[in-house]
CSV table of C-alpha atoms in Angstrom, one decimal:
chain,number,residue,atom,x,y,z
A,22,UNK,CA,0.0,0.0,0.0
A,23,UNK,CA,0.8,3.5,-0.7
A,24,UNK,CA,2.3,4.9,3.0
A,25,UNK,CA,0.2,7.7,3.7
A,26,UNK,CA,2.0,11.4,4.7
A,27,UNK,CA,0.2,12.3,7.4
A,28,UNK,CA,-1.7,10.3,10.5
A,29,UNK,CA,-4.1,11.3,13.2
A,30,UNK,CA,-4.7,9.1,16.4
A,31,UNK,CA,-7.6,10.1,18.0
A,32,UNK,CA,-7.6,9.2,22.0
A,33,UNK,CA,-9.4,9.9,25.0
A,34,UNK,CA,-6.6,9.8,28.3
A,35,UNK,CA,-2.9,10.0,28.5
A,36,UNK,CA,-1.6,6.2,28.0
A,37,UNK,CA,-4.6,5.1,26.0
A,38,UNK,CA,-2.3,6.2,22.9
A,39,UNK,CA,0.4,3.9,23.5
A,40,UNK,CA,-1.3,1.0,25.0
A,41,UNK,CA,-3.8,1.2,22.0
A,42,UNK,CA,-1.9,2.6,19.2
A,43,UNK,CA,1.8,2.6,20.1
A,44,UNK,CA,2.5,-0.1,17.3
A,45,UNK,CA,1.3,1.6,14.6
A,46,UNK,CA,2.2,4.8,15.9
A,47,UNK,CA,5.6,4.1,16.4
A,48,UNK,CA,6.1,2.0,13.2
A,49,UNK,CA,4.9,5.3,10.8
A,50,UNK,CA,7.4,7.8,12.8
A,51,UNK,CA,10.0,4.7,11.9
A,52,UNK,CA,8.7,5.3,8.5
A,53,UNK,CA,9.3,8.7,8.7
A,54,UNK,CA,5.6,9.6,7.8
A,55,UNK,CA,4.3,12.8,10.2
A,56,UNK,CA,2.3,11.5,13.1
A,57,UNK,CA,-0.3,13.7,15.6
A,58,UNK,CA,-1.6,12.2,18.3
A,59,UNK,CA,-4.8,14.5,19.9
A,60,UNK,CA,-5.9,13.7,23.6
A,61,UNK,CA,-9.3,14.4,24.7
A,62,UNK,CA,-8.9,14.9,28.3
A,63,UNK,CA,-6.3,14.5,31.1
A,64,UNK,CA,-7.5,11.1,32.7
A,65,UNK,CA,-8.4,13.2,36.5
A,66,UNK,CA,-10.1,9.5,36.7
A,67,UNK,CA,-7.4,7.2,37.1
A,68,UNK,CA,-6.5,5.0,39.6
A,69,UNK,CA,-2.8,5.5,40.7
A,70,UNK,CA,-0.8,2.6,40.9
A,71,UNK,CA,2.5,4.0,42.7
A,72,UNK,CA,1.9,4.1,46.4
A,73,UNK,CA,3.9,7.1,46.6
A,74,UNK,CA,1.4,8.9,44.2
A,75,UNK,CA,-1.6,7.7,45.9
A,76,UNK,CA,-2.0,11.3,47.2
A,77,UNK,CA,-3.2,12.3,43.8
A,78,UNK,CA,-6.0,10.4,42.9
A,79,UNK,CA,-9.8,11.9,43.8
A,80,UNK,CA,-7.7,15.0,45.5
A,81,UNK,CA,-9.0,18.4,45.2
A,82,UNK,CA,-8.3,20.3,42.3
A,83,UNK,CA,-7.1,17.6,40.3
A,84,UNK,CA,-3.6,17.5,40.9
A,85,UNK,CA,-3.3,14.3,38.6
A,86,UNK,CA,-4.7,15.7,35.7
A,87,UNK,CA,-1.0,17.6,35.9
A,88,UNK,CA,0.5,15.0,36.6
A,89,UNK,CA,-0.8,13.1,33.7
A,90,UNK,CA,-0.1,16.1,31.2
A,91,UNK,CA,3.5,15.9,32.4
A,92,UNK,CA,3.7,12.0,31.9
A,93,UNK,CA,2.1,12.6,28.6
A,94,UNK,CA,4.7,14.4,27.6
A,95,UNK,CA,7.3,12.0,28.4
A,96,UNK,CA,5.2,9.7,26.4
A,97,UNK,CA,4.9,11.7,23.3
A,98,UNK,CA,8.8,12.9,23.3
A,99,UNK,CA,9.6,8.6,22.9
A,100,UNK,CA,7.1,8.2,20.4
A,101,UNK,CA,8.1,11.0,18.3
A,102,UNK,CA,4.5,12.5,17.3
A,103,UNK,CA,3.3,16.2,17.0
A,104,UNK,CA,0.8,16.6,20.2
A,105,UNK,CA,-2.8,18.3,20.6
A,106,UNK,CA,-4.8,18.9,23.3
A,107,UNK,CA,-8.8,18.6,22.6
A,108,UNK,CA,-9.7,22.5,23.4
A,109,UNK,CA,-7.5,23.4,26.1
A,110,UNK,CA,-7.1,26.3,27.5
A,111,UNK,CA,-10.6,27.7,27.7
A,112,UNK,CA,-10.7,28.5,31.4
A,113,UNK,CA,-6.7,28.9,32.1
A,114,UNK,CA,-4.8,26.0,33.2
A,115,UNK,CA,-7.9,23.4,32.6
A,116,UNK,CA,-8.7,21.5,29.7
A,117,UNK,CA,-12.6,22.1,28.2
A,118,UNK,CA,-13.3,18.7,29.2
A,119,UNK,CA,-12.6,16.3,32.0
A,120,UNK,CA,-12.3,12.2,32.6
A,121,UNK,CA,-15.9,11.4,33.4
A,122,UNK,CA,-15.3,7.6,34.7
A,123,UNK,CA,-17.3,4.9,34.2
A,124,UNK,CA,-21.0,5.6,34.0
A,125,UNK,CA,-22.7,5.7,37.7
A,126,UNK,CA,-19.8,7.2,39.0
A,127,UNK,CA,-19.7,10.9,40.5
A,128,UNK,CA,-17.3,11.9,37.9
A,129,UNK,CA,-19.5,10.8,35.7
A,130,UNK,CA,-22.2,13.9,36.6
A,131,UNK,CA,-19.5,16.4,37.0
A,132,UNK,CA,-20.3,19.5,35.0
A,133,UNK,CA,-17.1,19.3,32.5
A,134,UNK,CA,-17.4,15.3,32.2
A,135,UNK,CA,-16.6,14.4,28.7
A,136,UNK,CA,-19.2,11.9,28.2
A,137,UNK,CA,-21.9,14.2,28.9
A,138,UNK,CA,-20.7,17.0,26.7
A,139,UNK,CA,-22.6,17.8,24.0
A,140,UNK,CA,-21.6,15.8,21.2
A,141,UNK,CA,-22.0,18.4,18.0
A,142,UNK,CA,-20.1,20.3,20.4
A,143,UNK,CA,-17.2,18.1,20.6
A,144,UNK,CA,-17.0,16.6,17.2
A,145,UNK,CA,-16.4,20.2,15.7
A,146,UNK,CA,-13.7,20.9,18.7
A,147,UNK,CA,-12.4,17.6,16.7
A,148,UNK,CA,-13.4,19.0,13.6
A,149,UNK,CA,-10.7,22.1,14.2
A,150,UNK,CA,-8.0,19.8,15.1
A,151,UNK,CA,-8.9,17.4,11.9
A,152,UNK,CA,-8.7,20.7,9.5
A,153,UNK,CA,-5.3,22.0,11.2
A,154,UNK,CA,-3.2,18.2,10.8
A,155,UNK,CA,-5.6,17.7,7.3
A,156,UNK,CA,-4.6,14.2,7.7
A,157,UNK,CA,-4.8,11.4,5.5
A,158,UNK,CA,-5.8,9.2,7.9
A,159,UNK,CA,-7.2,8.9,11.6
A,160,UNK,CA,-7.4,6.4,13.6
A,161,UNK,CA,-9.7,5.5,16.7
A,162,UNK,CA,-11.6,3.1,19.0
A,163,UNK,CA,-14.1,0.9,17.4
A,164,UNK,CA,-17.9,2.3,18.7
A,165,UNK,CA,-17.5,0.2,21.9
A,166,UNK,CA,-14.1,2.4,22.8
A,167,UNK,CA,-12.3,-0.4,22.9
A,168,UNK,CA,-13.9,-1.9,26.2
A,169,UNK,CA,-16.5,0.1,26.8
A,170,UNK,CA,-15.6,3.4,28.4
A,171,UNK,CA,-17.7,6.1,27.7
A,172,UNK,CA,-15.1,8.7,27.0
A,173,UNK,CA,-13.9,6.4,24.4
A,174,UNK,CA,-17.1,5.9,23.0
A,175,UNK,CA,-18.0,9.6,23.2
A,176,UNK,CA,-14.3,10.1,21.1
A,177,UNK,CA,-15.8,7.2,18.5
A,178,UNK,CA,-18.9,9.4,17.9
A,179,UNK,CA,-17.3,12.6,17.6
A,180,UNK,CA,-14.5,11.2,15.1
A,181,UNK,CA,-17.5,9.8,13.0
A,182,UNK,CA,-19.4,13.0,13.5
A,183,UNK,CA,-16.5,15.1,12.3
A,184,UNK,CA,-15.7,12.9,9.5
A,185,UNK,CA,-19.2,12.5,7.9
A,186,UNK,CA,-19.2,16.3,7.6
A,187,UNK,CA,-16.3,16.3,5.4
A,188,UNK,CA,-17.0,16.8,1.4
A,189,UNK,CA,-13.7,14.7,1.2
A,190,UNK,CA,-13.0,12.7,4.7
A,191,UNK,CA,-9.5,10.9,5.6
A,192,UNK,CA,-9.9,7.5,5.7
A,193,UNK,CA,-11.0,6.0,9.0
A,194,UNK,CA,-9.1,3.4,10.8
A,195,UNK,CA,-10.5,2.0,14.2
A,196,UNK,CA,-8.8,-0.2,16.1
A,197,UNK,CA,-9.8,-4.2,16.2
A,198,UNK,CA,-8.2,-7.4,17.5
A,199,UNK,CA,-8.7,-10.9,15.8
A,200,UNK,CA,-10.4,-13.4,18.1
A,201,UNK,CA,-7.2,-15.9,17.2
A,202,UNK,CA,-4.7,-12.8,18.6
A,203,UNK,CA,-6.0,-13.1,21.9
A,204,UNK,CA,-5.8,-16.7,22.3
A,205,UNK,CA,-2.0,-16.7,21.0
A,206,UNK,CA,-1.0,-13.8,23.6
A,207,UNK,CA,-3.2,-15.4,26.8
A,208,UNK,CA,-1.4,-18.9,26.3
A,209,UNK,CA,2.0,-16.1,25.7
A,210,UNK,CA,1.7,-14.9,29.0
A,211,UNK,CA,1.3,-17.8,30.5
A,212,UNK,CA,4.9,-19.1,29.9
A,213,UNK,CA,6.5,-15.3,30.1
A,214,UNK,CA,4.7,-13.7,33.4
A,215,UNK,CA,6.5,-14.7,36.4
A,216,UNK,CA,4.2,-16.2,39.7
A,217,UNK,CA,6.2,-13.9,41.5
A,218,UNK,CA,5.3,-11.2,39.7
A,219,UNK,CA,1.9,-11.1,41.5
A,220,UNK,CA,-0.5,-10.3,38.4
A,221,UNK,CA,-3.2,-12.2,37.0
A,222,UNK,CA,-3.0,-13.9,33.3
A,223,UNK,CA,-6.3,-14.1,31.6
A,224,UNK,CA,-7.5,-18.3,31.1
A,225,UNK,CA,-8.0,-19.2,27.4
A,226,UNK,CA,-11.7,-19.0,27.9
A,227,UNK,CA,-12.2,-16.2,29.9
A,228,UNK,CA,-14.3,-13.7,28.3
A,229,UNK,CA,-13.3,-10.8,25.6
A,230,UNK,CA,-13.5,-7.3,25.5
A,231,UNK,CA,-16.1,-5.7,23.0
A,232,UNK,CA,-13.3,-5.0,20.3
A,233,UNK,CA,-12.2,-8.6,20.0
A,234,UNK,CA,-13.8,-9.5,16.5
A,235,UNK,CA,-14.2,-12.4,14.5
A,236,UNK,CA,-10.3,-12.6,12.1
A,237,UNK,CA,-12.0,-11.5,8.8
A,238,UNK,CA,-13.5,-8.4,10.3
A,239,UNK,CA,-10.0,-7.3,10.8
A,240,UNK,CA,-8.6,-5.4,7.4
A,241,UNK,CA,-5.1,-4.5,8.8
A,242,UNK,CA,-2.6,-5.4,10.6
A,243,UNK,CA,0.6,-3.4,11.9
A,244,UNK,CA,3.2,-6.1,12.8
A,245,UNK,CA,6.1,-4.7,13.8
A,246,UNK,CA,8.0,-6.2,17.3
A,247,UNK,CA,11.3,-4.2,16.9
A,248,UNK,CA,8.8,-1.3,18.0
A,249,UNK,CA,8.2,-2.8,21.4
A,250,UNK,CA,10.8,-1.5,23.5
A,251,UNK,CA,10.2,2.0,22.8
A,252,UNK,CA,6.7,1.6,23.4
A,253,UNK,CA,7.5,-0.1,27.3
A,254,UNK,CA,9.9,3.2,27.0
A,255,UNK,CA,6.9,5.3,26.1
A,256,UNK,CA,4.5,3.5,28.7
A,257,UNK,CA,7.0,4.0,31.5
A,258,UNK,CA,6.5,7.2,31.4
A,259,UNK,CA,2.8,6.8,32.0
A,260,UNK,CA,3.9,5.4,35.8
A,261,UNK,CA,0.8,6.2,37.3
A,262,UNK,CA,-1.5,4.2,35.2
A,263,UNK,CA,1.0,1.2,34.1
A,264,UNK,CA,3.2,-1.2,35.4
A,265,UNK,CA,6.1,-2.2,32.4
A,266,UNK,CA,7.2,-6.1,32.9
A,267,UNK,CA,9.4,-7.8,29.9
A,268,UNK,CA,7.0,-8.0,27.0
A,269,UNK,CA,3.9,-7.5,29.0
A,270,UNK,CA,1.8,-4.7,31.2
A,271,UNK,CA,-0.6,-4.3,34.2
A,272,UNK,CA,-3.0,-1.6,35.1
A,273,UNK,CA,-4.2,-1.3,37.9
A,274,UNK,CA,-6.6,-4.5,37.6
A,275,UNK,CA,-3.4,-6.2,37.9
A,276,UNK,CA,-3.6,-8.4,35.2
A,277,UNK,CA,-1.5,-8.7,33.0
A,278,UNK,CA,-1.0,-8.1,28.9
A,279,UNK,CA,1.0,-8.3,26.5
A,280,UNK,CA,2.9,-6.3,24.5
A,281,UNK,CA,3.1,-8.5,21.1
A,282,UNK,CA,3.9,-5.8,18.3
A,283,UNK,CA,1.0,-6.0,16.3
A,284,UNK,CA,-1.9,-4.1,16.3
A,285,UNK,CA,-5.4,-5.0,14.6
A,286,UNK,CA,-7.3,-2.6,12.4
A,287,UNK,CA,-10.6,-2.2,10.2
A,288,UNK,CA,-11.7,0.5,7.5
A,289,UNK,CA,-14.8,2.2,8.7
A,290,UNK,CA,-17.4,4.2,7.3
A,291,UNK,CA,-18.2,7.4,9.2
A,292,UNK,CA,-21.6,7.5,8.0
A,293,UNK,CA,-22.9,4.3,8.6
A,294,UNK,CA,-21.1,2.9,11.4
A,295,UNK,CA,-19.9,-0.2,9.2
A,296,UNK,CA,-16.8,-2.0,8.9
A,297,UNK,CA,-16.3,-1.9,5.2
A,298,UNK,CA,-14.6,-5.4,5.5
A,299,UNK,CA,-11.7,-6.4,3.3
A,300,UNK,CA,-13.1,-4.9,-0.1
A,301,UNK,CA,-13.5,-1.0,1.5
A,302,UNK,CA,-9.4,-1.6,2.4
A,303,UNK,CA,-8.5,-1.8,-0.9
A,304,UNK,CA,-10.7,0.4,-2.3
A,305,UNK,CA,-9.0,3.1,-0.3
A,306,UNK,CA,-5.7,2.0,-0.8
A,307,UNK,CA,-3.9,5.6,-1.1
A,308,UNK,CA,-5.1,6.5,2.6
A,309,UNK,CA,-4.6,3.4,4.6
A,310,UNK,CA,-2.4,1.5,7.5
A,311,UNK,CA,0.9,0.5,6.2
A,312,UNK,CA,1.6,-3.4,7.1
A,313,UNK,CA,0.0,-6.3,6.1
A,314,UNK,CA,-3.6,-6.4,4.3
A,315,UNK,CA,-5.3,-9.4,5.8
């Protein structure tokens, strides 16, 4: 395929780009192709993992949402991609928009709560960052976010939104994992996570998250494992939120993941909502994914 000049990854939290995306991102700077990453809020919501940093979380006046831009930045400086900020700055040092949680929690009813914001609203604050990077492609969660947060659902819509305004849209990437991936790394980290280690490995037939799909549904793949240690580089920085072993991570669930080097993705249409399947790849093979076309 024809490597495309210019990318946009679309996210909702600090971390969520490299744990998500760090493959592909990382394999198009390697490529020397110009990579933006944009950030929809500060992740105030996250559970601190260090017990030296446990001061931060739920404090008042959301010192970890600072403390999160700071590891951002570490974050983006290893993966080598131009930055945005979804609409900061409206109100001084705050962001527009703030971690709203999981639904039913109180963050979730706070006035600045992403999820709740209006979503024309924030798909033409996406909109403004779209037209500024006028990217080839962008690239997001699937519309269950990934595992069903709704910041990263509310970031699905908006990205849609945005794009089905466009006379002449980027193509639109979301992010997808084959069925057969997930069995491969579960029986993976079963022979690489140490017991000692003290974190959970998931059993071959425990359930999936939303965004594990069926292997055809998946269009793309980015396979690239010499990317892997500057992603544990770039997730190290994220210290709050992530725990780096050899090859593997834990949030704060502590269970563990790995870190395999290849990332799943599908061509979606922004109108519809539909995976355009194998076909709607090729079709668009100018703007897509470098790596291999399943």
């Amino acid at each position: 395929m024809s490597a495309p000049h210019r990318l946009l990854f679309v996210h909702a939290h600090p971390d969520d780009e490299t744990l998500a995306t760090g493959v592909a991102i990382l394999h198009h700077v390697a490529r020397g192709d110009d990579v933006h990453v944009l950030t929809c809020t500060l992740g105030e919501e996250g559970e601190v993992i260090p017990a030296e940093l446990a001061h931060l979380e739920g404090a008042e006046g959301d010192p970890l949402a600072e403390h999160r831009r700071g590891e951002l930045a570490g974050a983006v400086e290893v993966l080598g991609v131009t930055h945005h900020l979804l609409a900061a700055g409206r109100d001084g040092a705050r962001t527009a928009y703030r971690d709203s949680g999981m639904v039913g929690s109180a963050a979730f009813e706070h006035p600045r709560a992403f999820a709740a914001a209006d979503l024309e609203e924030v798909a033409a604050e996406v909109r403004r960052v779209i037209d500024e990077v006028d990217p080839d492609v962008v690239v997001t969660y699937d519309e269950n976010g990934g595992y069903g947060h709704p910041d990263h659902i509310r970031v699905h819509d908006a990205v849609r939104w945005a794009l089905a305004e466009m006379p002449s849209a980027p193509t639109l990437f979301v992010t997808v994992t084959p069925h057969s991936w997930v069995l491969e790394d579960r029986a993976w980290l079963v022979e690489h996570v140490p017991d000692e280690a003290g974190y959970a490995v998931p059993a071959a037939g425990d359930p999936v998250a939303p965004s594990v799909v069926a292997d055809e549904l998946v269009t793309h793949a980015v396979v690239d494992p010499g990317v892997v240690p500057r992603q544990q580089e770039a997730l190290r920085a994220h210290a709050t939120q992530v725990v780096v072993g050899d090859g593997w991570f834990a949030l704060s669930n502590d269970i563990a993941a790995r870190l395999a080097g290849r990332e799943g993705y599908a061509v979606l249409d922004p109108e519809t909502g539909e995976l355009l399947g194998a076909a709607g790849g090729r079709d668009r093979r100018r703007r897509g994914l470098t790596g291999e076309e399943r």
